[in-house]
Coordinates of C-alpha atoms in Angstrom, one line a residue:
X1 CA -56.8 10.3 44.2
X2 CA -58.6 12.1 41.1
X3 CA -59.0 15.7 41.7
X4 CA -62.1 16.9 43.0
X5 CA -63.8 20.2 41.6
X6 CA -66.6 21.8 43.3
X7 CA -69.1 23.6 41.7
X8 CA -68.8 26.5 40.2
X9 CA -72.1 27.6 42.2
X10 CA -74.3 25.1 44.7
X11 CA -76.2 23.0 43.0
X12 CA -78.1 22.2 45.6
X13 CA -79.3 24.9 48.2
X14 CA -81.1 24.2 51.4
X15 CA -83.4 26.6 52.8
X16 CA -84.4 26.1 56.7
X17 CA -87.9 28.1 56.6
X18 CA -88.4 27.4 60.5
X19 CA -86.6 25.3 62.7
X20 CA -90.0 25.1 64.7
X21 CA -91.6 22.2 64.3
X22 CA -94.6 20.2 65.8
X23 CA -92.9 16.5 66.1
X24 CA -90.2 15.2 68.3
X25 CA -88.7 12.2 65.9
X26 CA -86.4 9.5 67.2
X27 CA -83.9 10.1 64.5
X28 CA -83.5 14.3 64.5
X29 CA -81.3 15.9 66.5
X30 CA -83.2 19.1 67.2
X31 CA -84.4 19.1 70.8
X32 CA -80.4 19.5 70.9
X33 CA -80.1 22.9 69.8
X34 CA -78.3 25.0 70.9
X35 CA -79.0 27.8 68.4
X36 CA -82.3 30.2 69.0
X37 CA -85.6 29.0 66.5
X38 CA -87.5 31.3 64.1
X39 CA -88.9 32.4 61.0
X40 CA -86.7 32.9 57.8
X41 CA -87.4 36.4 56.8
X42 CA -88.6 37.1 53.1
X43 CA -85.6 39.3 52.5
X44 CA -83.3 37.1 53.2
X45 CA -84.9 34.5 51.7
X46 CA -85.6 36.3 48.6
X47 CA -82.0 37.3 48.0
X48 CA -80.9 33.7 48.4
X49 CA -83.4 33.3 45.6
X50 CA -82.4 35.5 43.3
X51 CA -78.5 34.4 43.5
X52 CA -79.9 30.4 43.1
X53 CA -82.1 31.7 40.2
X54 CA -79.3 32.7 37.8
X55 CA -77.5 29.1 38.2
X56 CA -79.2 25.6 37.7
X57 CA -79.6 25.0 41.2
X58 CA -82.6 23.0 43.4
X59 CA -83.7 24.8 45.8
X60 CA -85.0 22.6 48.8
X61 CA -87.2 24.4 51.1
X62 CA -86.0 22.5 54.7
X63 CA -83.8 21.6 57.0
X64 CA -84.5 20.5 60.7
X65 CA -88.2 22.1 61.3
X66 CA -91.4 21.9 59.5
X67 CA -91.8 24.4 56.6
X68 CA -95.6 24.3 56.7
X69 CA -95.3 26.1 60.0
X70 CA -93.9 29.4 57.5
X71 CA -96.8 31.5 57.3
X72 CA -95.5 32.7 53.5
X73 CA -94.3 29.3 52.5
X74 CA -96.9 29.5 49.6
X75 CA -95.8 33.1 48.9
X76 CA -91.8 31.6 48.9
X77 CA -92.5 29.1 46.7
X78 CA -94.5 30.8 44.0
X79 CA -91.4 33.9 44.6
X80 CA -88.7 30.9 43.8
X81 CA -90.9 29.8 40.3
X82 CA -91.8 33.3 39.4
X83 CA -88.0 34.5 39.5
X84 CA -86.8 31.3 37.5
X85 CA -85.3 28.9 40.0
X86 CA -85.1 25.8 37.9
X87 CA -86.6 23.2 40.5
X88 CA -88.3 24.2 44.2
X89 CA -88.9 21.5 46.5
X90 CA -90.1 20.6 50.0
X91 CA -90.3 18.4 52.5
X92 CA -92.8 17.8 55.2
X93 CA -94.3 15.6 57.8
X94 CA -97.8 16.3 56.2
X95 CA -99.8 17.1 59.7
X96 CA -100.7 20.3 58.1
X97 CA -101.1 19.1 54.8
X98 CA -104.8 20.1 54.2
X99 CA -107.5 22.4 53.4
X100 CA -107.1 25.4 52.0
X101 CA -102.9 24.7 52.7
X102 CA -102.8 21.8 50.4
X103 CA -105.3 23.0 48.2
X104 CA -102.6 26.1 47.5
X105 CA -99.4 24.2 47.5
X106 CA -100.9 22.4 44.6
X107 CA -101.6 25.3 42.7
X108 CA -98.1 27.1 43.8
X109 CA -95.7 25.7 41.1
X110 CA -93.6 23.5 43.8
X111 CA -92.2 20.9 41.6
X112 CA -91.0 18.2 44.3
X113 CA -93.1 17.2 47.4
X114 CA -91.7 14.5 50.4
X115 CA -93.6 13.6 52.9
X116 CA -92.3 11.4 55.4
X117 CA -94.2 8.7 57.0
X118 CA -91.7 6.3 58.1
X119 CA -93.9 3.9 59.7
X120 CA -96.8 1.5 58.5
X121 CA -99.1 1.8 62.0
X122 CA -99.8 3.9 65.2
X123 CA -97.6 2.6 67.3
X124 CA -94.3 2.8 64.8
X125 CA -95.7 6.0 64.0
X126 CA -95.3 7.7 67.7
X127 CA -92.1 5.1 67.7
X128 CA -90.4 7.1 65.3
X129 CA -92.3 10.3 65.2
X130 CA -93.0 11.3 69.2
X131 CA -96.6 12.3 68.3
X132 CA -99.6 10.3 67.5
X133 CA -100.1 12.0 64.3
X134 CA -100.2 8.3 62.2
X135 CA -104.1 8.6 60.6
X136 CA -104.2 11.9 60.3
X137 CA -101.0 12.2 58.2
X138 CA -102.1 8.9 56.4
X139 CA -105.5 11.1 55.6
X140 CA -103.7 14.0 54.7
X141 CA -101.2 12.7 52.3
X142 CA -104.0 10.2 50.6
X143 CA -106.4 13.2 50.0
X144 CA -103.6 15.3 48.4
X145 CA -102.4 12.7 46.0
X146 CA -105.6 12.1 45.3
X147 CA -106.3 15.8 44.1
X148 CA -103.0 15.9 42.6
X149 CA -103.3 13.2 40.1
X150 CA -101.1 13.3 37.3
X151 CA -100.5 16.8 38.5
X152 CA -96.9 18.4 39.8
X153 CA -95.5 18.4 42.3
X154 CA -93.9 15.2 41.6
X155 CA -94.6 13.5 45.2
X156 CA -92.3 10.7 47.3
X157 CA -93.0 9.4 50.3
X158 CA -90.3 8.5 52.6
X159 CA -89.6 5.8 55.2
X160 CA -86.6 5.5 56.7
X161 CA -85.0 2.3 56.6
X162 CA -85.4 1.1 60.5
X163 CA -85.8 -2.5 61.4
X164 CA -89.5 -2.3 60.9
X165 CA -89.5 -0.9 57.7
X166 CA -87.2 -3.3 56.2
X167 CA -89.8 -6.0 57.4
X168 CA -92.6 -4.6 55.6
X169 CA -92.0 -2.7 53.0
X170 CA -93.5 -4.6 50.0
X171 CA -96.3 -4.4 52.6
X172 CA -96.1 -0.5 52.5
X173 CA -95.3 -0.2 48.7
X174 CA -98.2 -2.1 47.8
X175 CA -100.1 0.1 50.2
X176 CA -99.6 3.3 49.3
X177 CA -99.0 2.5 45.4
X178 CA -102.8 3.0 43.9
X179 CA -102.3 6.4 45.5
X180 CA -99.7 7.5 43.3
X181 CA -99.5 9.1 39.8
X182 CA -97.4 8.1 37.5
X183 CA -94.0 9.9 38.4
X184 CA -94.5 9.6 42.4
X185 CA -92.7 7.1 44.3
X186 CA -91.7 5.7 47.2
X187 CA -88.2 6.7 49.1
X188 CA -86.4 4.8 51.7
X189 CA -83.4 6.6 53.5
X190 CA -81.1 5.5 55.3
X191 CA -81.0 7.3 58.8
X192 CA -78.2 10.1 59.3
X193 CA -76.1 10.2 62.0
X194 CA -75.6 14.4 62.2
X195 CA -72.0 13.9 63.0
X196 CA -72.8 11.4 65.8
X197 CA -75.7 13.1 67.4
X198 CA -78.1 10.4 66.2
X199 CA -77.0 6.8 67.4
X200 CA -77.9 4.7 64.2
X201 CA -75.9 2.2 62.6
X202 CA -73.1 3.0 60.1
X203 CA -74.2 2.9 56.1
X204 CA -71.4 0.9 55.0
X205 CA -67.6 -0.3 55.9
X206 CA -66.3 1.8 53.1
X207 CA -62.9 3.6 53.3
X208 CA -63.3 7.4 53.9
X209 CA -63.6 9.5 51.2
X210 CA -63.4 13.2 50.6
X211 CA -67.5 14.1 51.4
X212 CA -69.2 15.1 48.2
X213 CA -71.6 17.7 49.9
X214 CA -68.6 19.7 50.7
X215 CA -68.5 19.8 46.5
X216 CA -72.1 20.6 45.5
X217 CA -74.7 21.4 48.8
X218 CA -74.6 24.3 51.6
X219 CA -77.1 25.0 54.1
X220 CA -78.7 28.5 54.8
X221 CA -80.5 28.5 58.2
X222 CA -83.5 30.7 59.5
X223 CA -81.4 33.2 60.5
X224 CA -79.2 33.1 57.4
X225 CA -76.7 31.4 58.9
X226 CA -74.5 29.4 56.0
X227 CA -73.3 25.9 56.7
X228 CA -71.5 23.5 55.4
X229 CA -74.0 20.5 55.4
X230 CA -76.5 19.2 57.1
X231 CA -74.4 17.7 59.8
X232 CA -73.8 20.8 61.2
X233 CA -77.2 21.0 62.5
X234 CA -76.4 23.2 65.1
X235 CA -74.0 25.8 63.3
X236 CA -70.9 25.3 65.4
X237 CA -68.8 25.9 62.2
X238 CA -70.5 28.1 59.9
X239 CA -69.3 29.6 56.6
X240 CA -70.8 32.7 57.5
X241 CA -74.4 34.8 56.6
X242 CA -76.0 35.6 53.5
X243 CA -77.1 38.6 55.4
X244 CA -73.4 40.0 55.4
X245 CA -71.8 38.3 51.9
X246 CA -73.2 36.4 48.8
X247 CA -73.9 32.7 48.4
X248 CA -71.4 33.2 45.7
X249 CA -68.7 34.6 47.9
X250 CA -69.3 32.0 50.3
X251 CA -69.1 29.2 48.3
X252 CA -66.0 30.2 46.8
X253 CA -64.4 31.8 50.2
X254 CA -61.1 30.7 51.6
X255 CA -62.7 28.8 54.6
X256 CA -64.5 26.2 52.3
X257 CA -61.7 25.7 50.4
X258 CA -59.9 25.2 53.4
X259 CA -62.0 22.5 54.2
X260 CA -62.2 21.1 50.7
X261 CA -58.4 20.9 50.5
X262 CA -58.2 19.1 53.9
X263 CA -60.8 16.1 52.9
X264 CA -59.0 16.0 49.6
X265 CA -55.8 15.2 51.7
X266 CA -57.6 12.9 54.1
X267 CA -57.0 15.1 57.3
X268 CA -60.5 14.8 58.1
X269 CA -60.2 16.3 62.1
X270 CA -58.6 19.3 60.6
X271 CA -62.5 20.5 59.7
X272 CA -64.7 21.5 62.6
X273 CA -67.4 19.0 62.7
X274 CA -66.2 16.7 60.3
X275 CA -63.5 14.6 62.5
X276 CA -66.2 12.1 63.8
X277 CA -69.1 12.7 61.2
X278 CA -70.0 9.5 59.3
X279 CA -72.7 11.2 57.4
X280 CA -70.0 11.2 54.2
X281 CA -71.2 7.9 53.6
X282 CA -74.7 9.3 52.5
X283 CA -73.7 12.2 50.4
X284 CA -73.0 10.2 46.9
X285 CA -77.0 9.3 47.2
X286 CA -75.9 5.6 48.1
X287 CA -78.0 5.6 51.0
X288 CA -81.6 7.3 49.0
X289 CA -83.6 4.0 46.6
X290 CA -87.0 4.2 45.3
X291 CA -88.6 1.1 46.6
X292 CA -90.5 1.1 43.7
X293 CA -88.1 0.2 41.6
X294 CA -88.5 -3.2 40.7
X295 CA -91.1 -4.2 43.1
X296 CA -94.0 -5.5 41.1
X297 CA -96.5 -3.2 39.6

């Protein structure tokens, strides 16, 4: 097998604001946890910044909780531009995605927005969601690409690729396109697994391969908590805390190469987390496809 480099630095860095959140969904392993909730503090966060600000790294403002819920989630994001991080982004389930809220996210610099939908009515809405949110997240996301217009952030909206979804999604598309400006789209994902806490069915019957998030992505949590990826969704192997030791020195610390070297030699069980974990499969991108993409116009 070829050699495998990881990166000098993350080139991807996920940022759990708040592991709170104001949705019970089918496919998320939260109501699971084991580890306490909260609020990412600004120092912590803004020395995660500042380390992903001198490399060419996307900063992705979520993990498992609702980021909106952050009471300085305007204030991070406009911290992350203003300091030079090269692309900010966000993800949210959009039931606070209004008012004065959205009316400052658009003017905060964020450069990528997803809002996930997953569903076409009410009832796959609270199907897949737990809530019965369905019209007022329809509103909400409507009136802000609407405002938005041509405007950044660049905007997808996701569905994950359940059953349902499969069945109607040129229904969907053709919904939601005369919404969308000219470099938004429409994402379909296929569900994780989080190392077997979610039952969904396997991506693909591909042979196991070395998992490229190990390579290129870690985790910080809201108590700044490092992890590997986001299969460890309930820290039961972390790298350690950005409170104690840098990004840097994490990344390049003899635990992750550990765990590197192992994949690369196919013992797969000899990395906490990873034995059973078929989340690999995802972590080329093979499982993310704009359904826009050569549906008709």
């Amino acid at each position: 097998m070829r050699a495998i480099v990881p990166e000098p630095f993350p080139s991807r860095v996920n940022v759990e604001l708040t592991n709170h959140c104001n949705q019970r969904c089918a496919l998320c392993p939260r109501q699971a946890f084991t580890r306490p909730l909260g609020f990412l503090a600004r120092d912590v966060y803004e020395r995660v910044v500042r380390e992903c600000a001198a490399h060419p790294t996307r900063l992705w403002l979520h993990f498992l909780g609702e980021p909106l819920l952050h009471r300085d989630v305007i204030r991070m994001i406009r911290f992350a531009k203003d300091a030079g991080v090269r692309e900010v982004g966000l993800s949210t389930n959009a039931v606070s995605l209004r008012g004065r809220l959205a009316d400052a996210l658009l003017a905060s610099g964020l450069d990528r927005l997803e809002c996930s939908i997953d569903a076409g009515d009410a009832a796959g809405y609270r199907a897949m969601r737990g809530r019965d949110h369905f019209a007022r997240v329809v509103a909400n996301v409507r009136a802000f690409l609407l405002a938005k217009g041509d405007a950044r952030p660049v905007t997808s909206l996701q569905f994950m690729r359940t059953p349902a979804v499969e069945a109607t999604l040129p229904e969907l598309v053709a919904a939601w396109r005369p919404y969308l400006g000219p470099e938004d789209f429409v994402m379909t994902i296929l569900p994780a697994t989080f190392a077997g806490a979610v039952a969904v069915p396997a991506a693909d019957a591909r042979p196991r391969t070395p998992c490229r998030w190990l390579f290129s992505s870690v985790m910080v949590l809201q108590d700044g908590t490092v992890t590997m990826c986001g299969a460890d969704w309930d820290a039961r192997a972390p790298l350690g805390n950005v409170r104690d030791a840098s990004l840097a020195d994490i990344w390049r610390g003899a635990e992750l190469a550990r765990r590197r070297r192992a994949h690369v030699d196919g013992r797969f069980d000899a990395v906490p987390v990873c034995a059973g974990c078929e989340d690999w499969r995802l972590a080329d991108g093979r499982g993310y496809e704009n359904a826009l993409a050569g549906a008709p116009p």
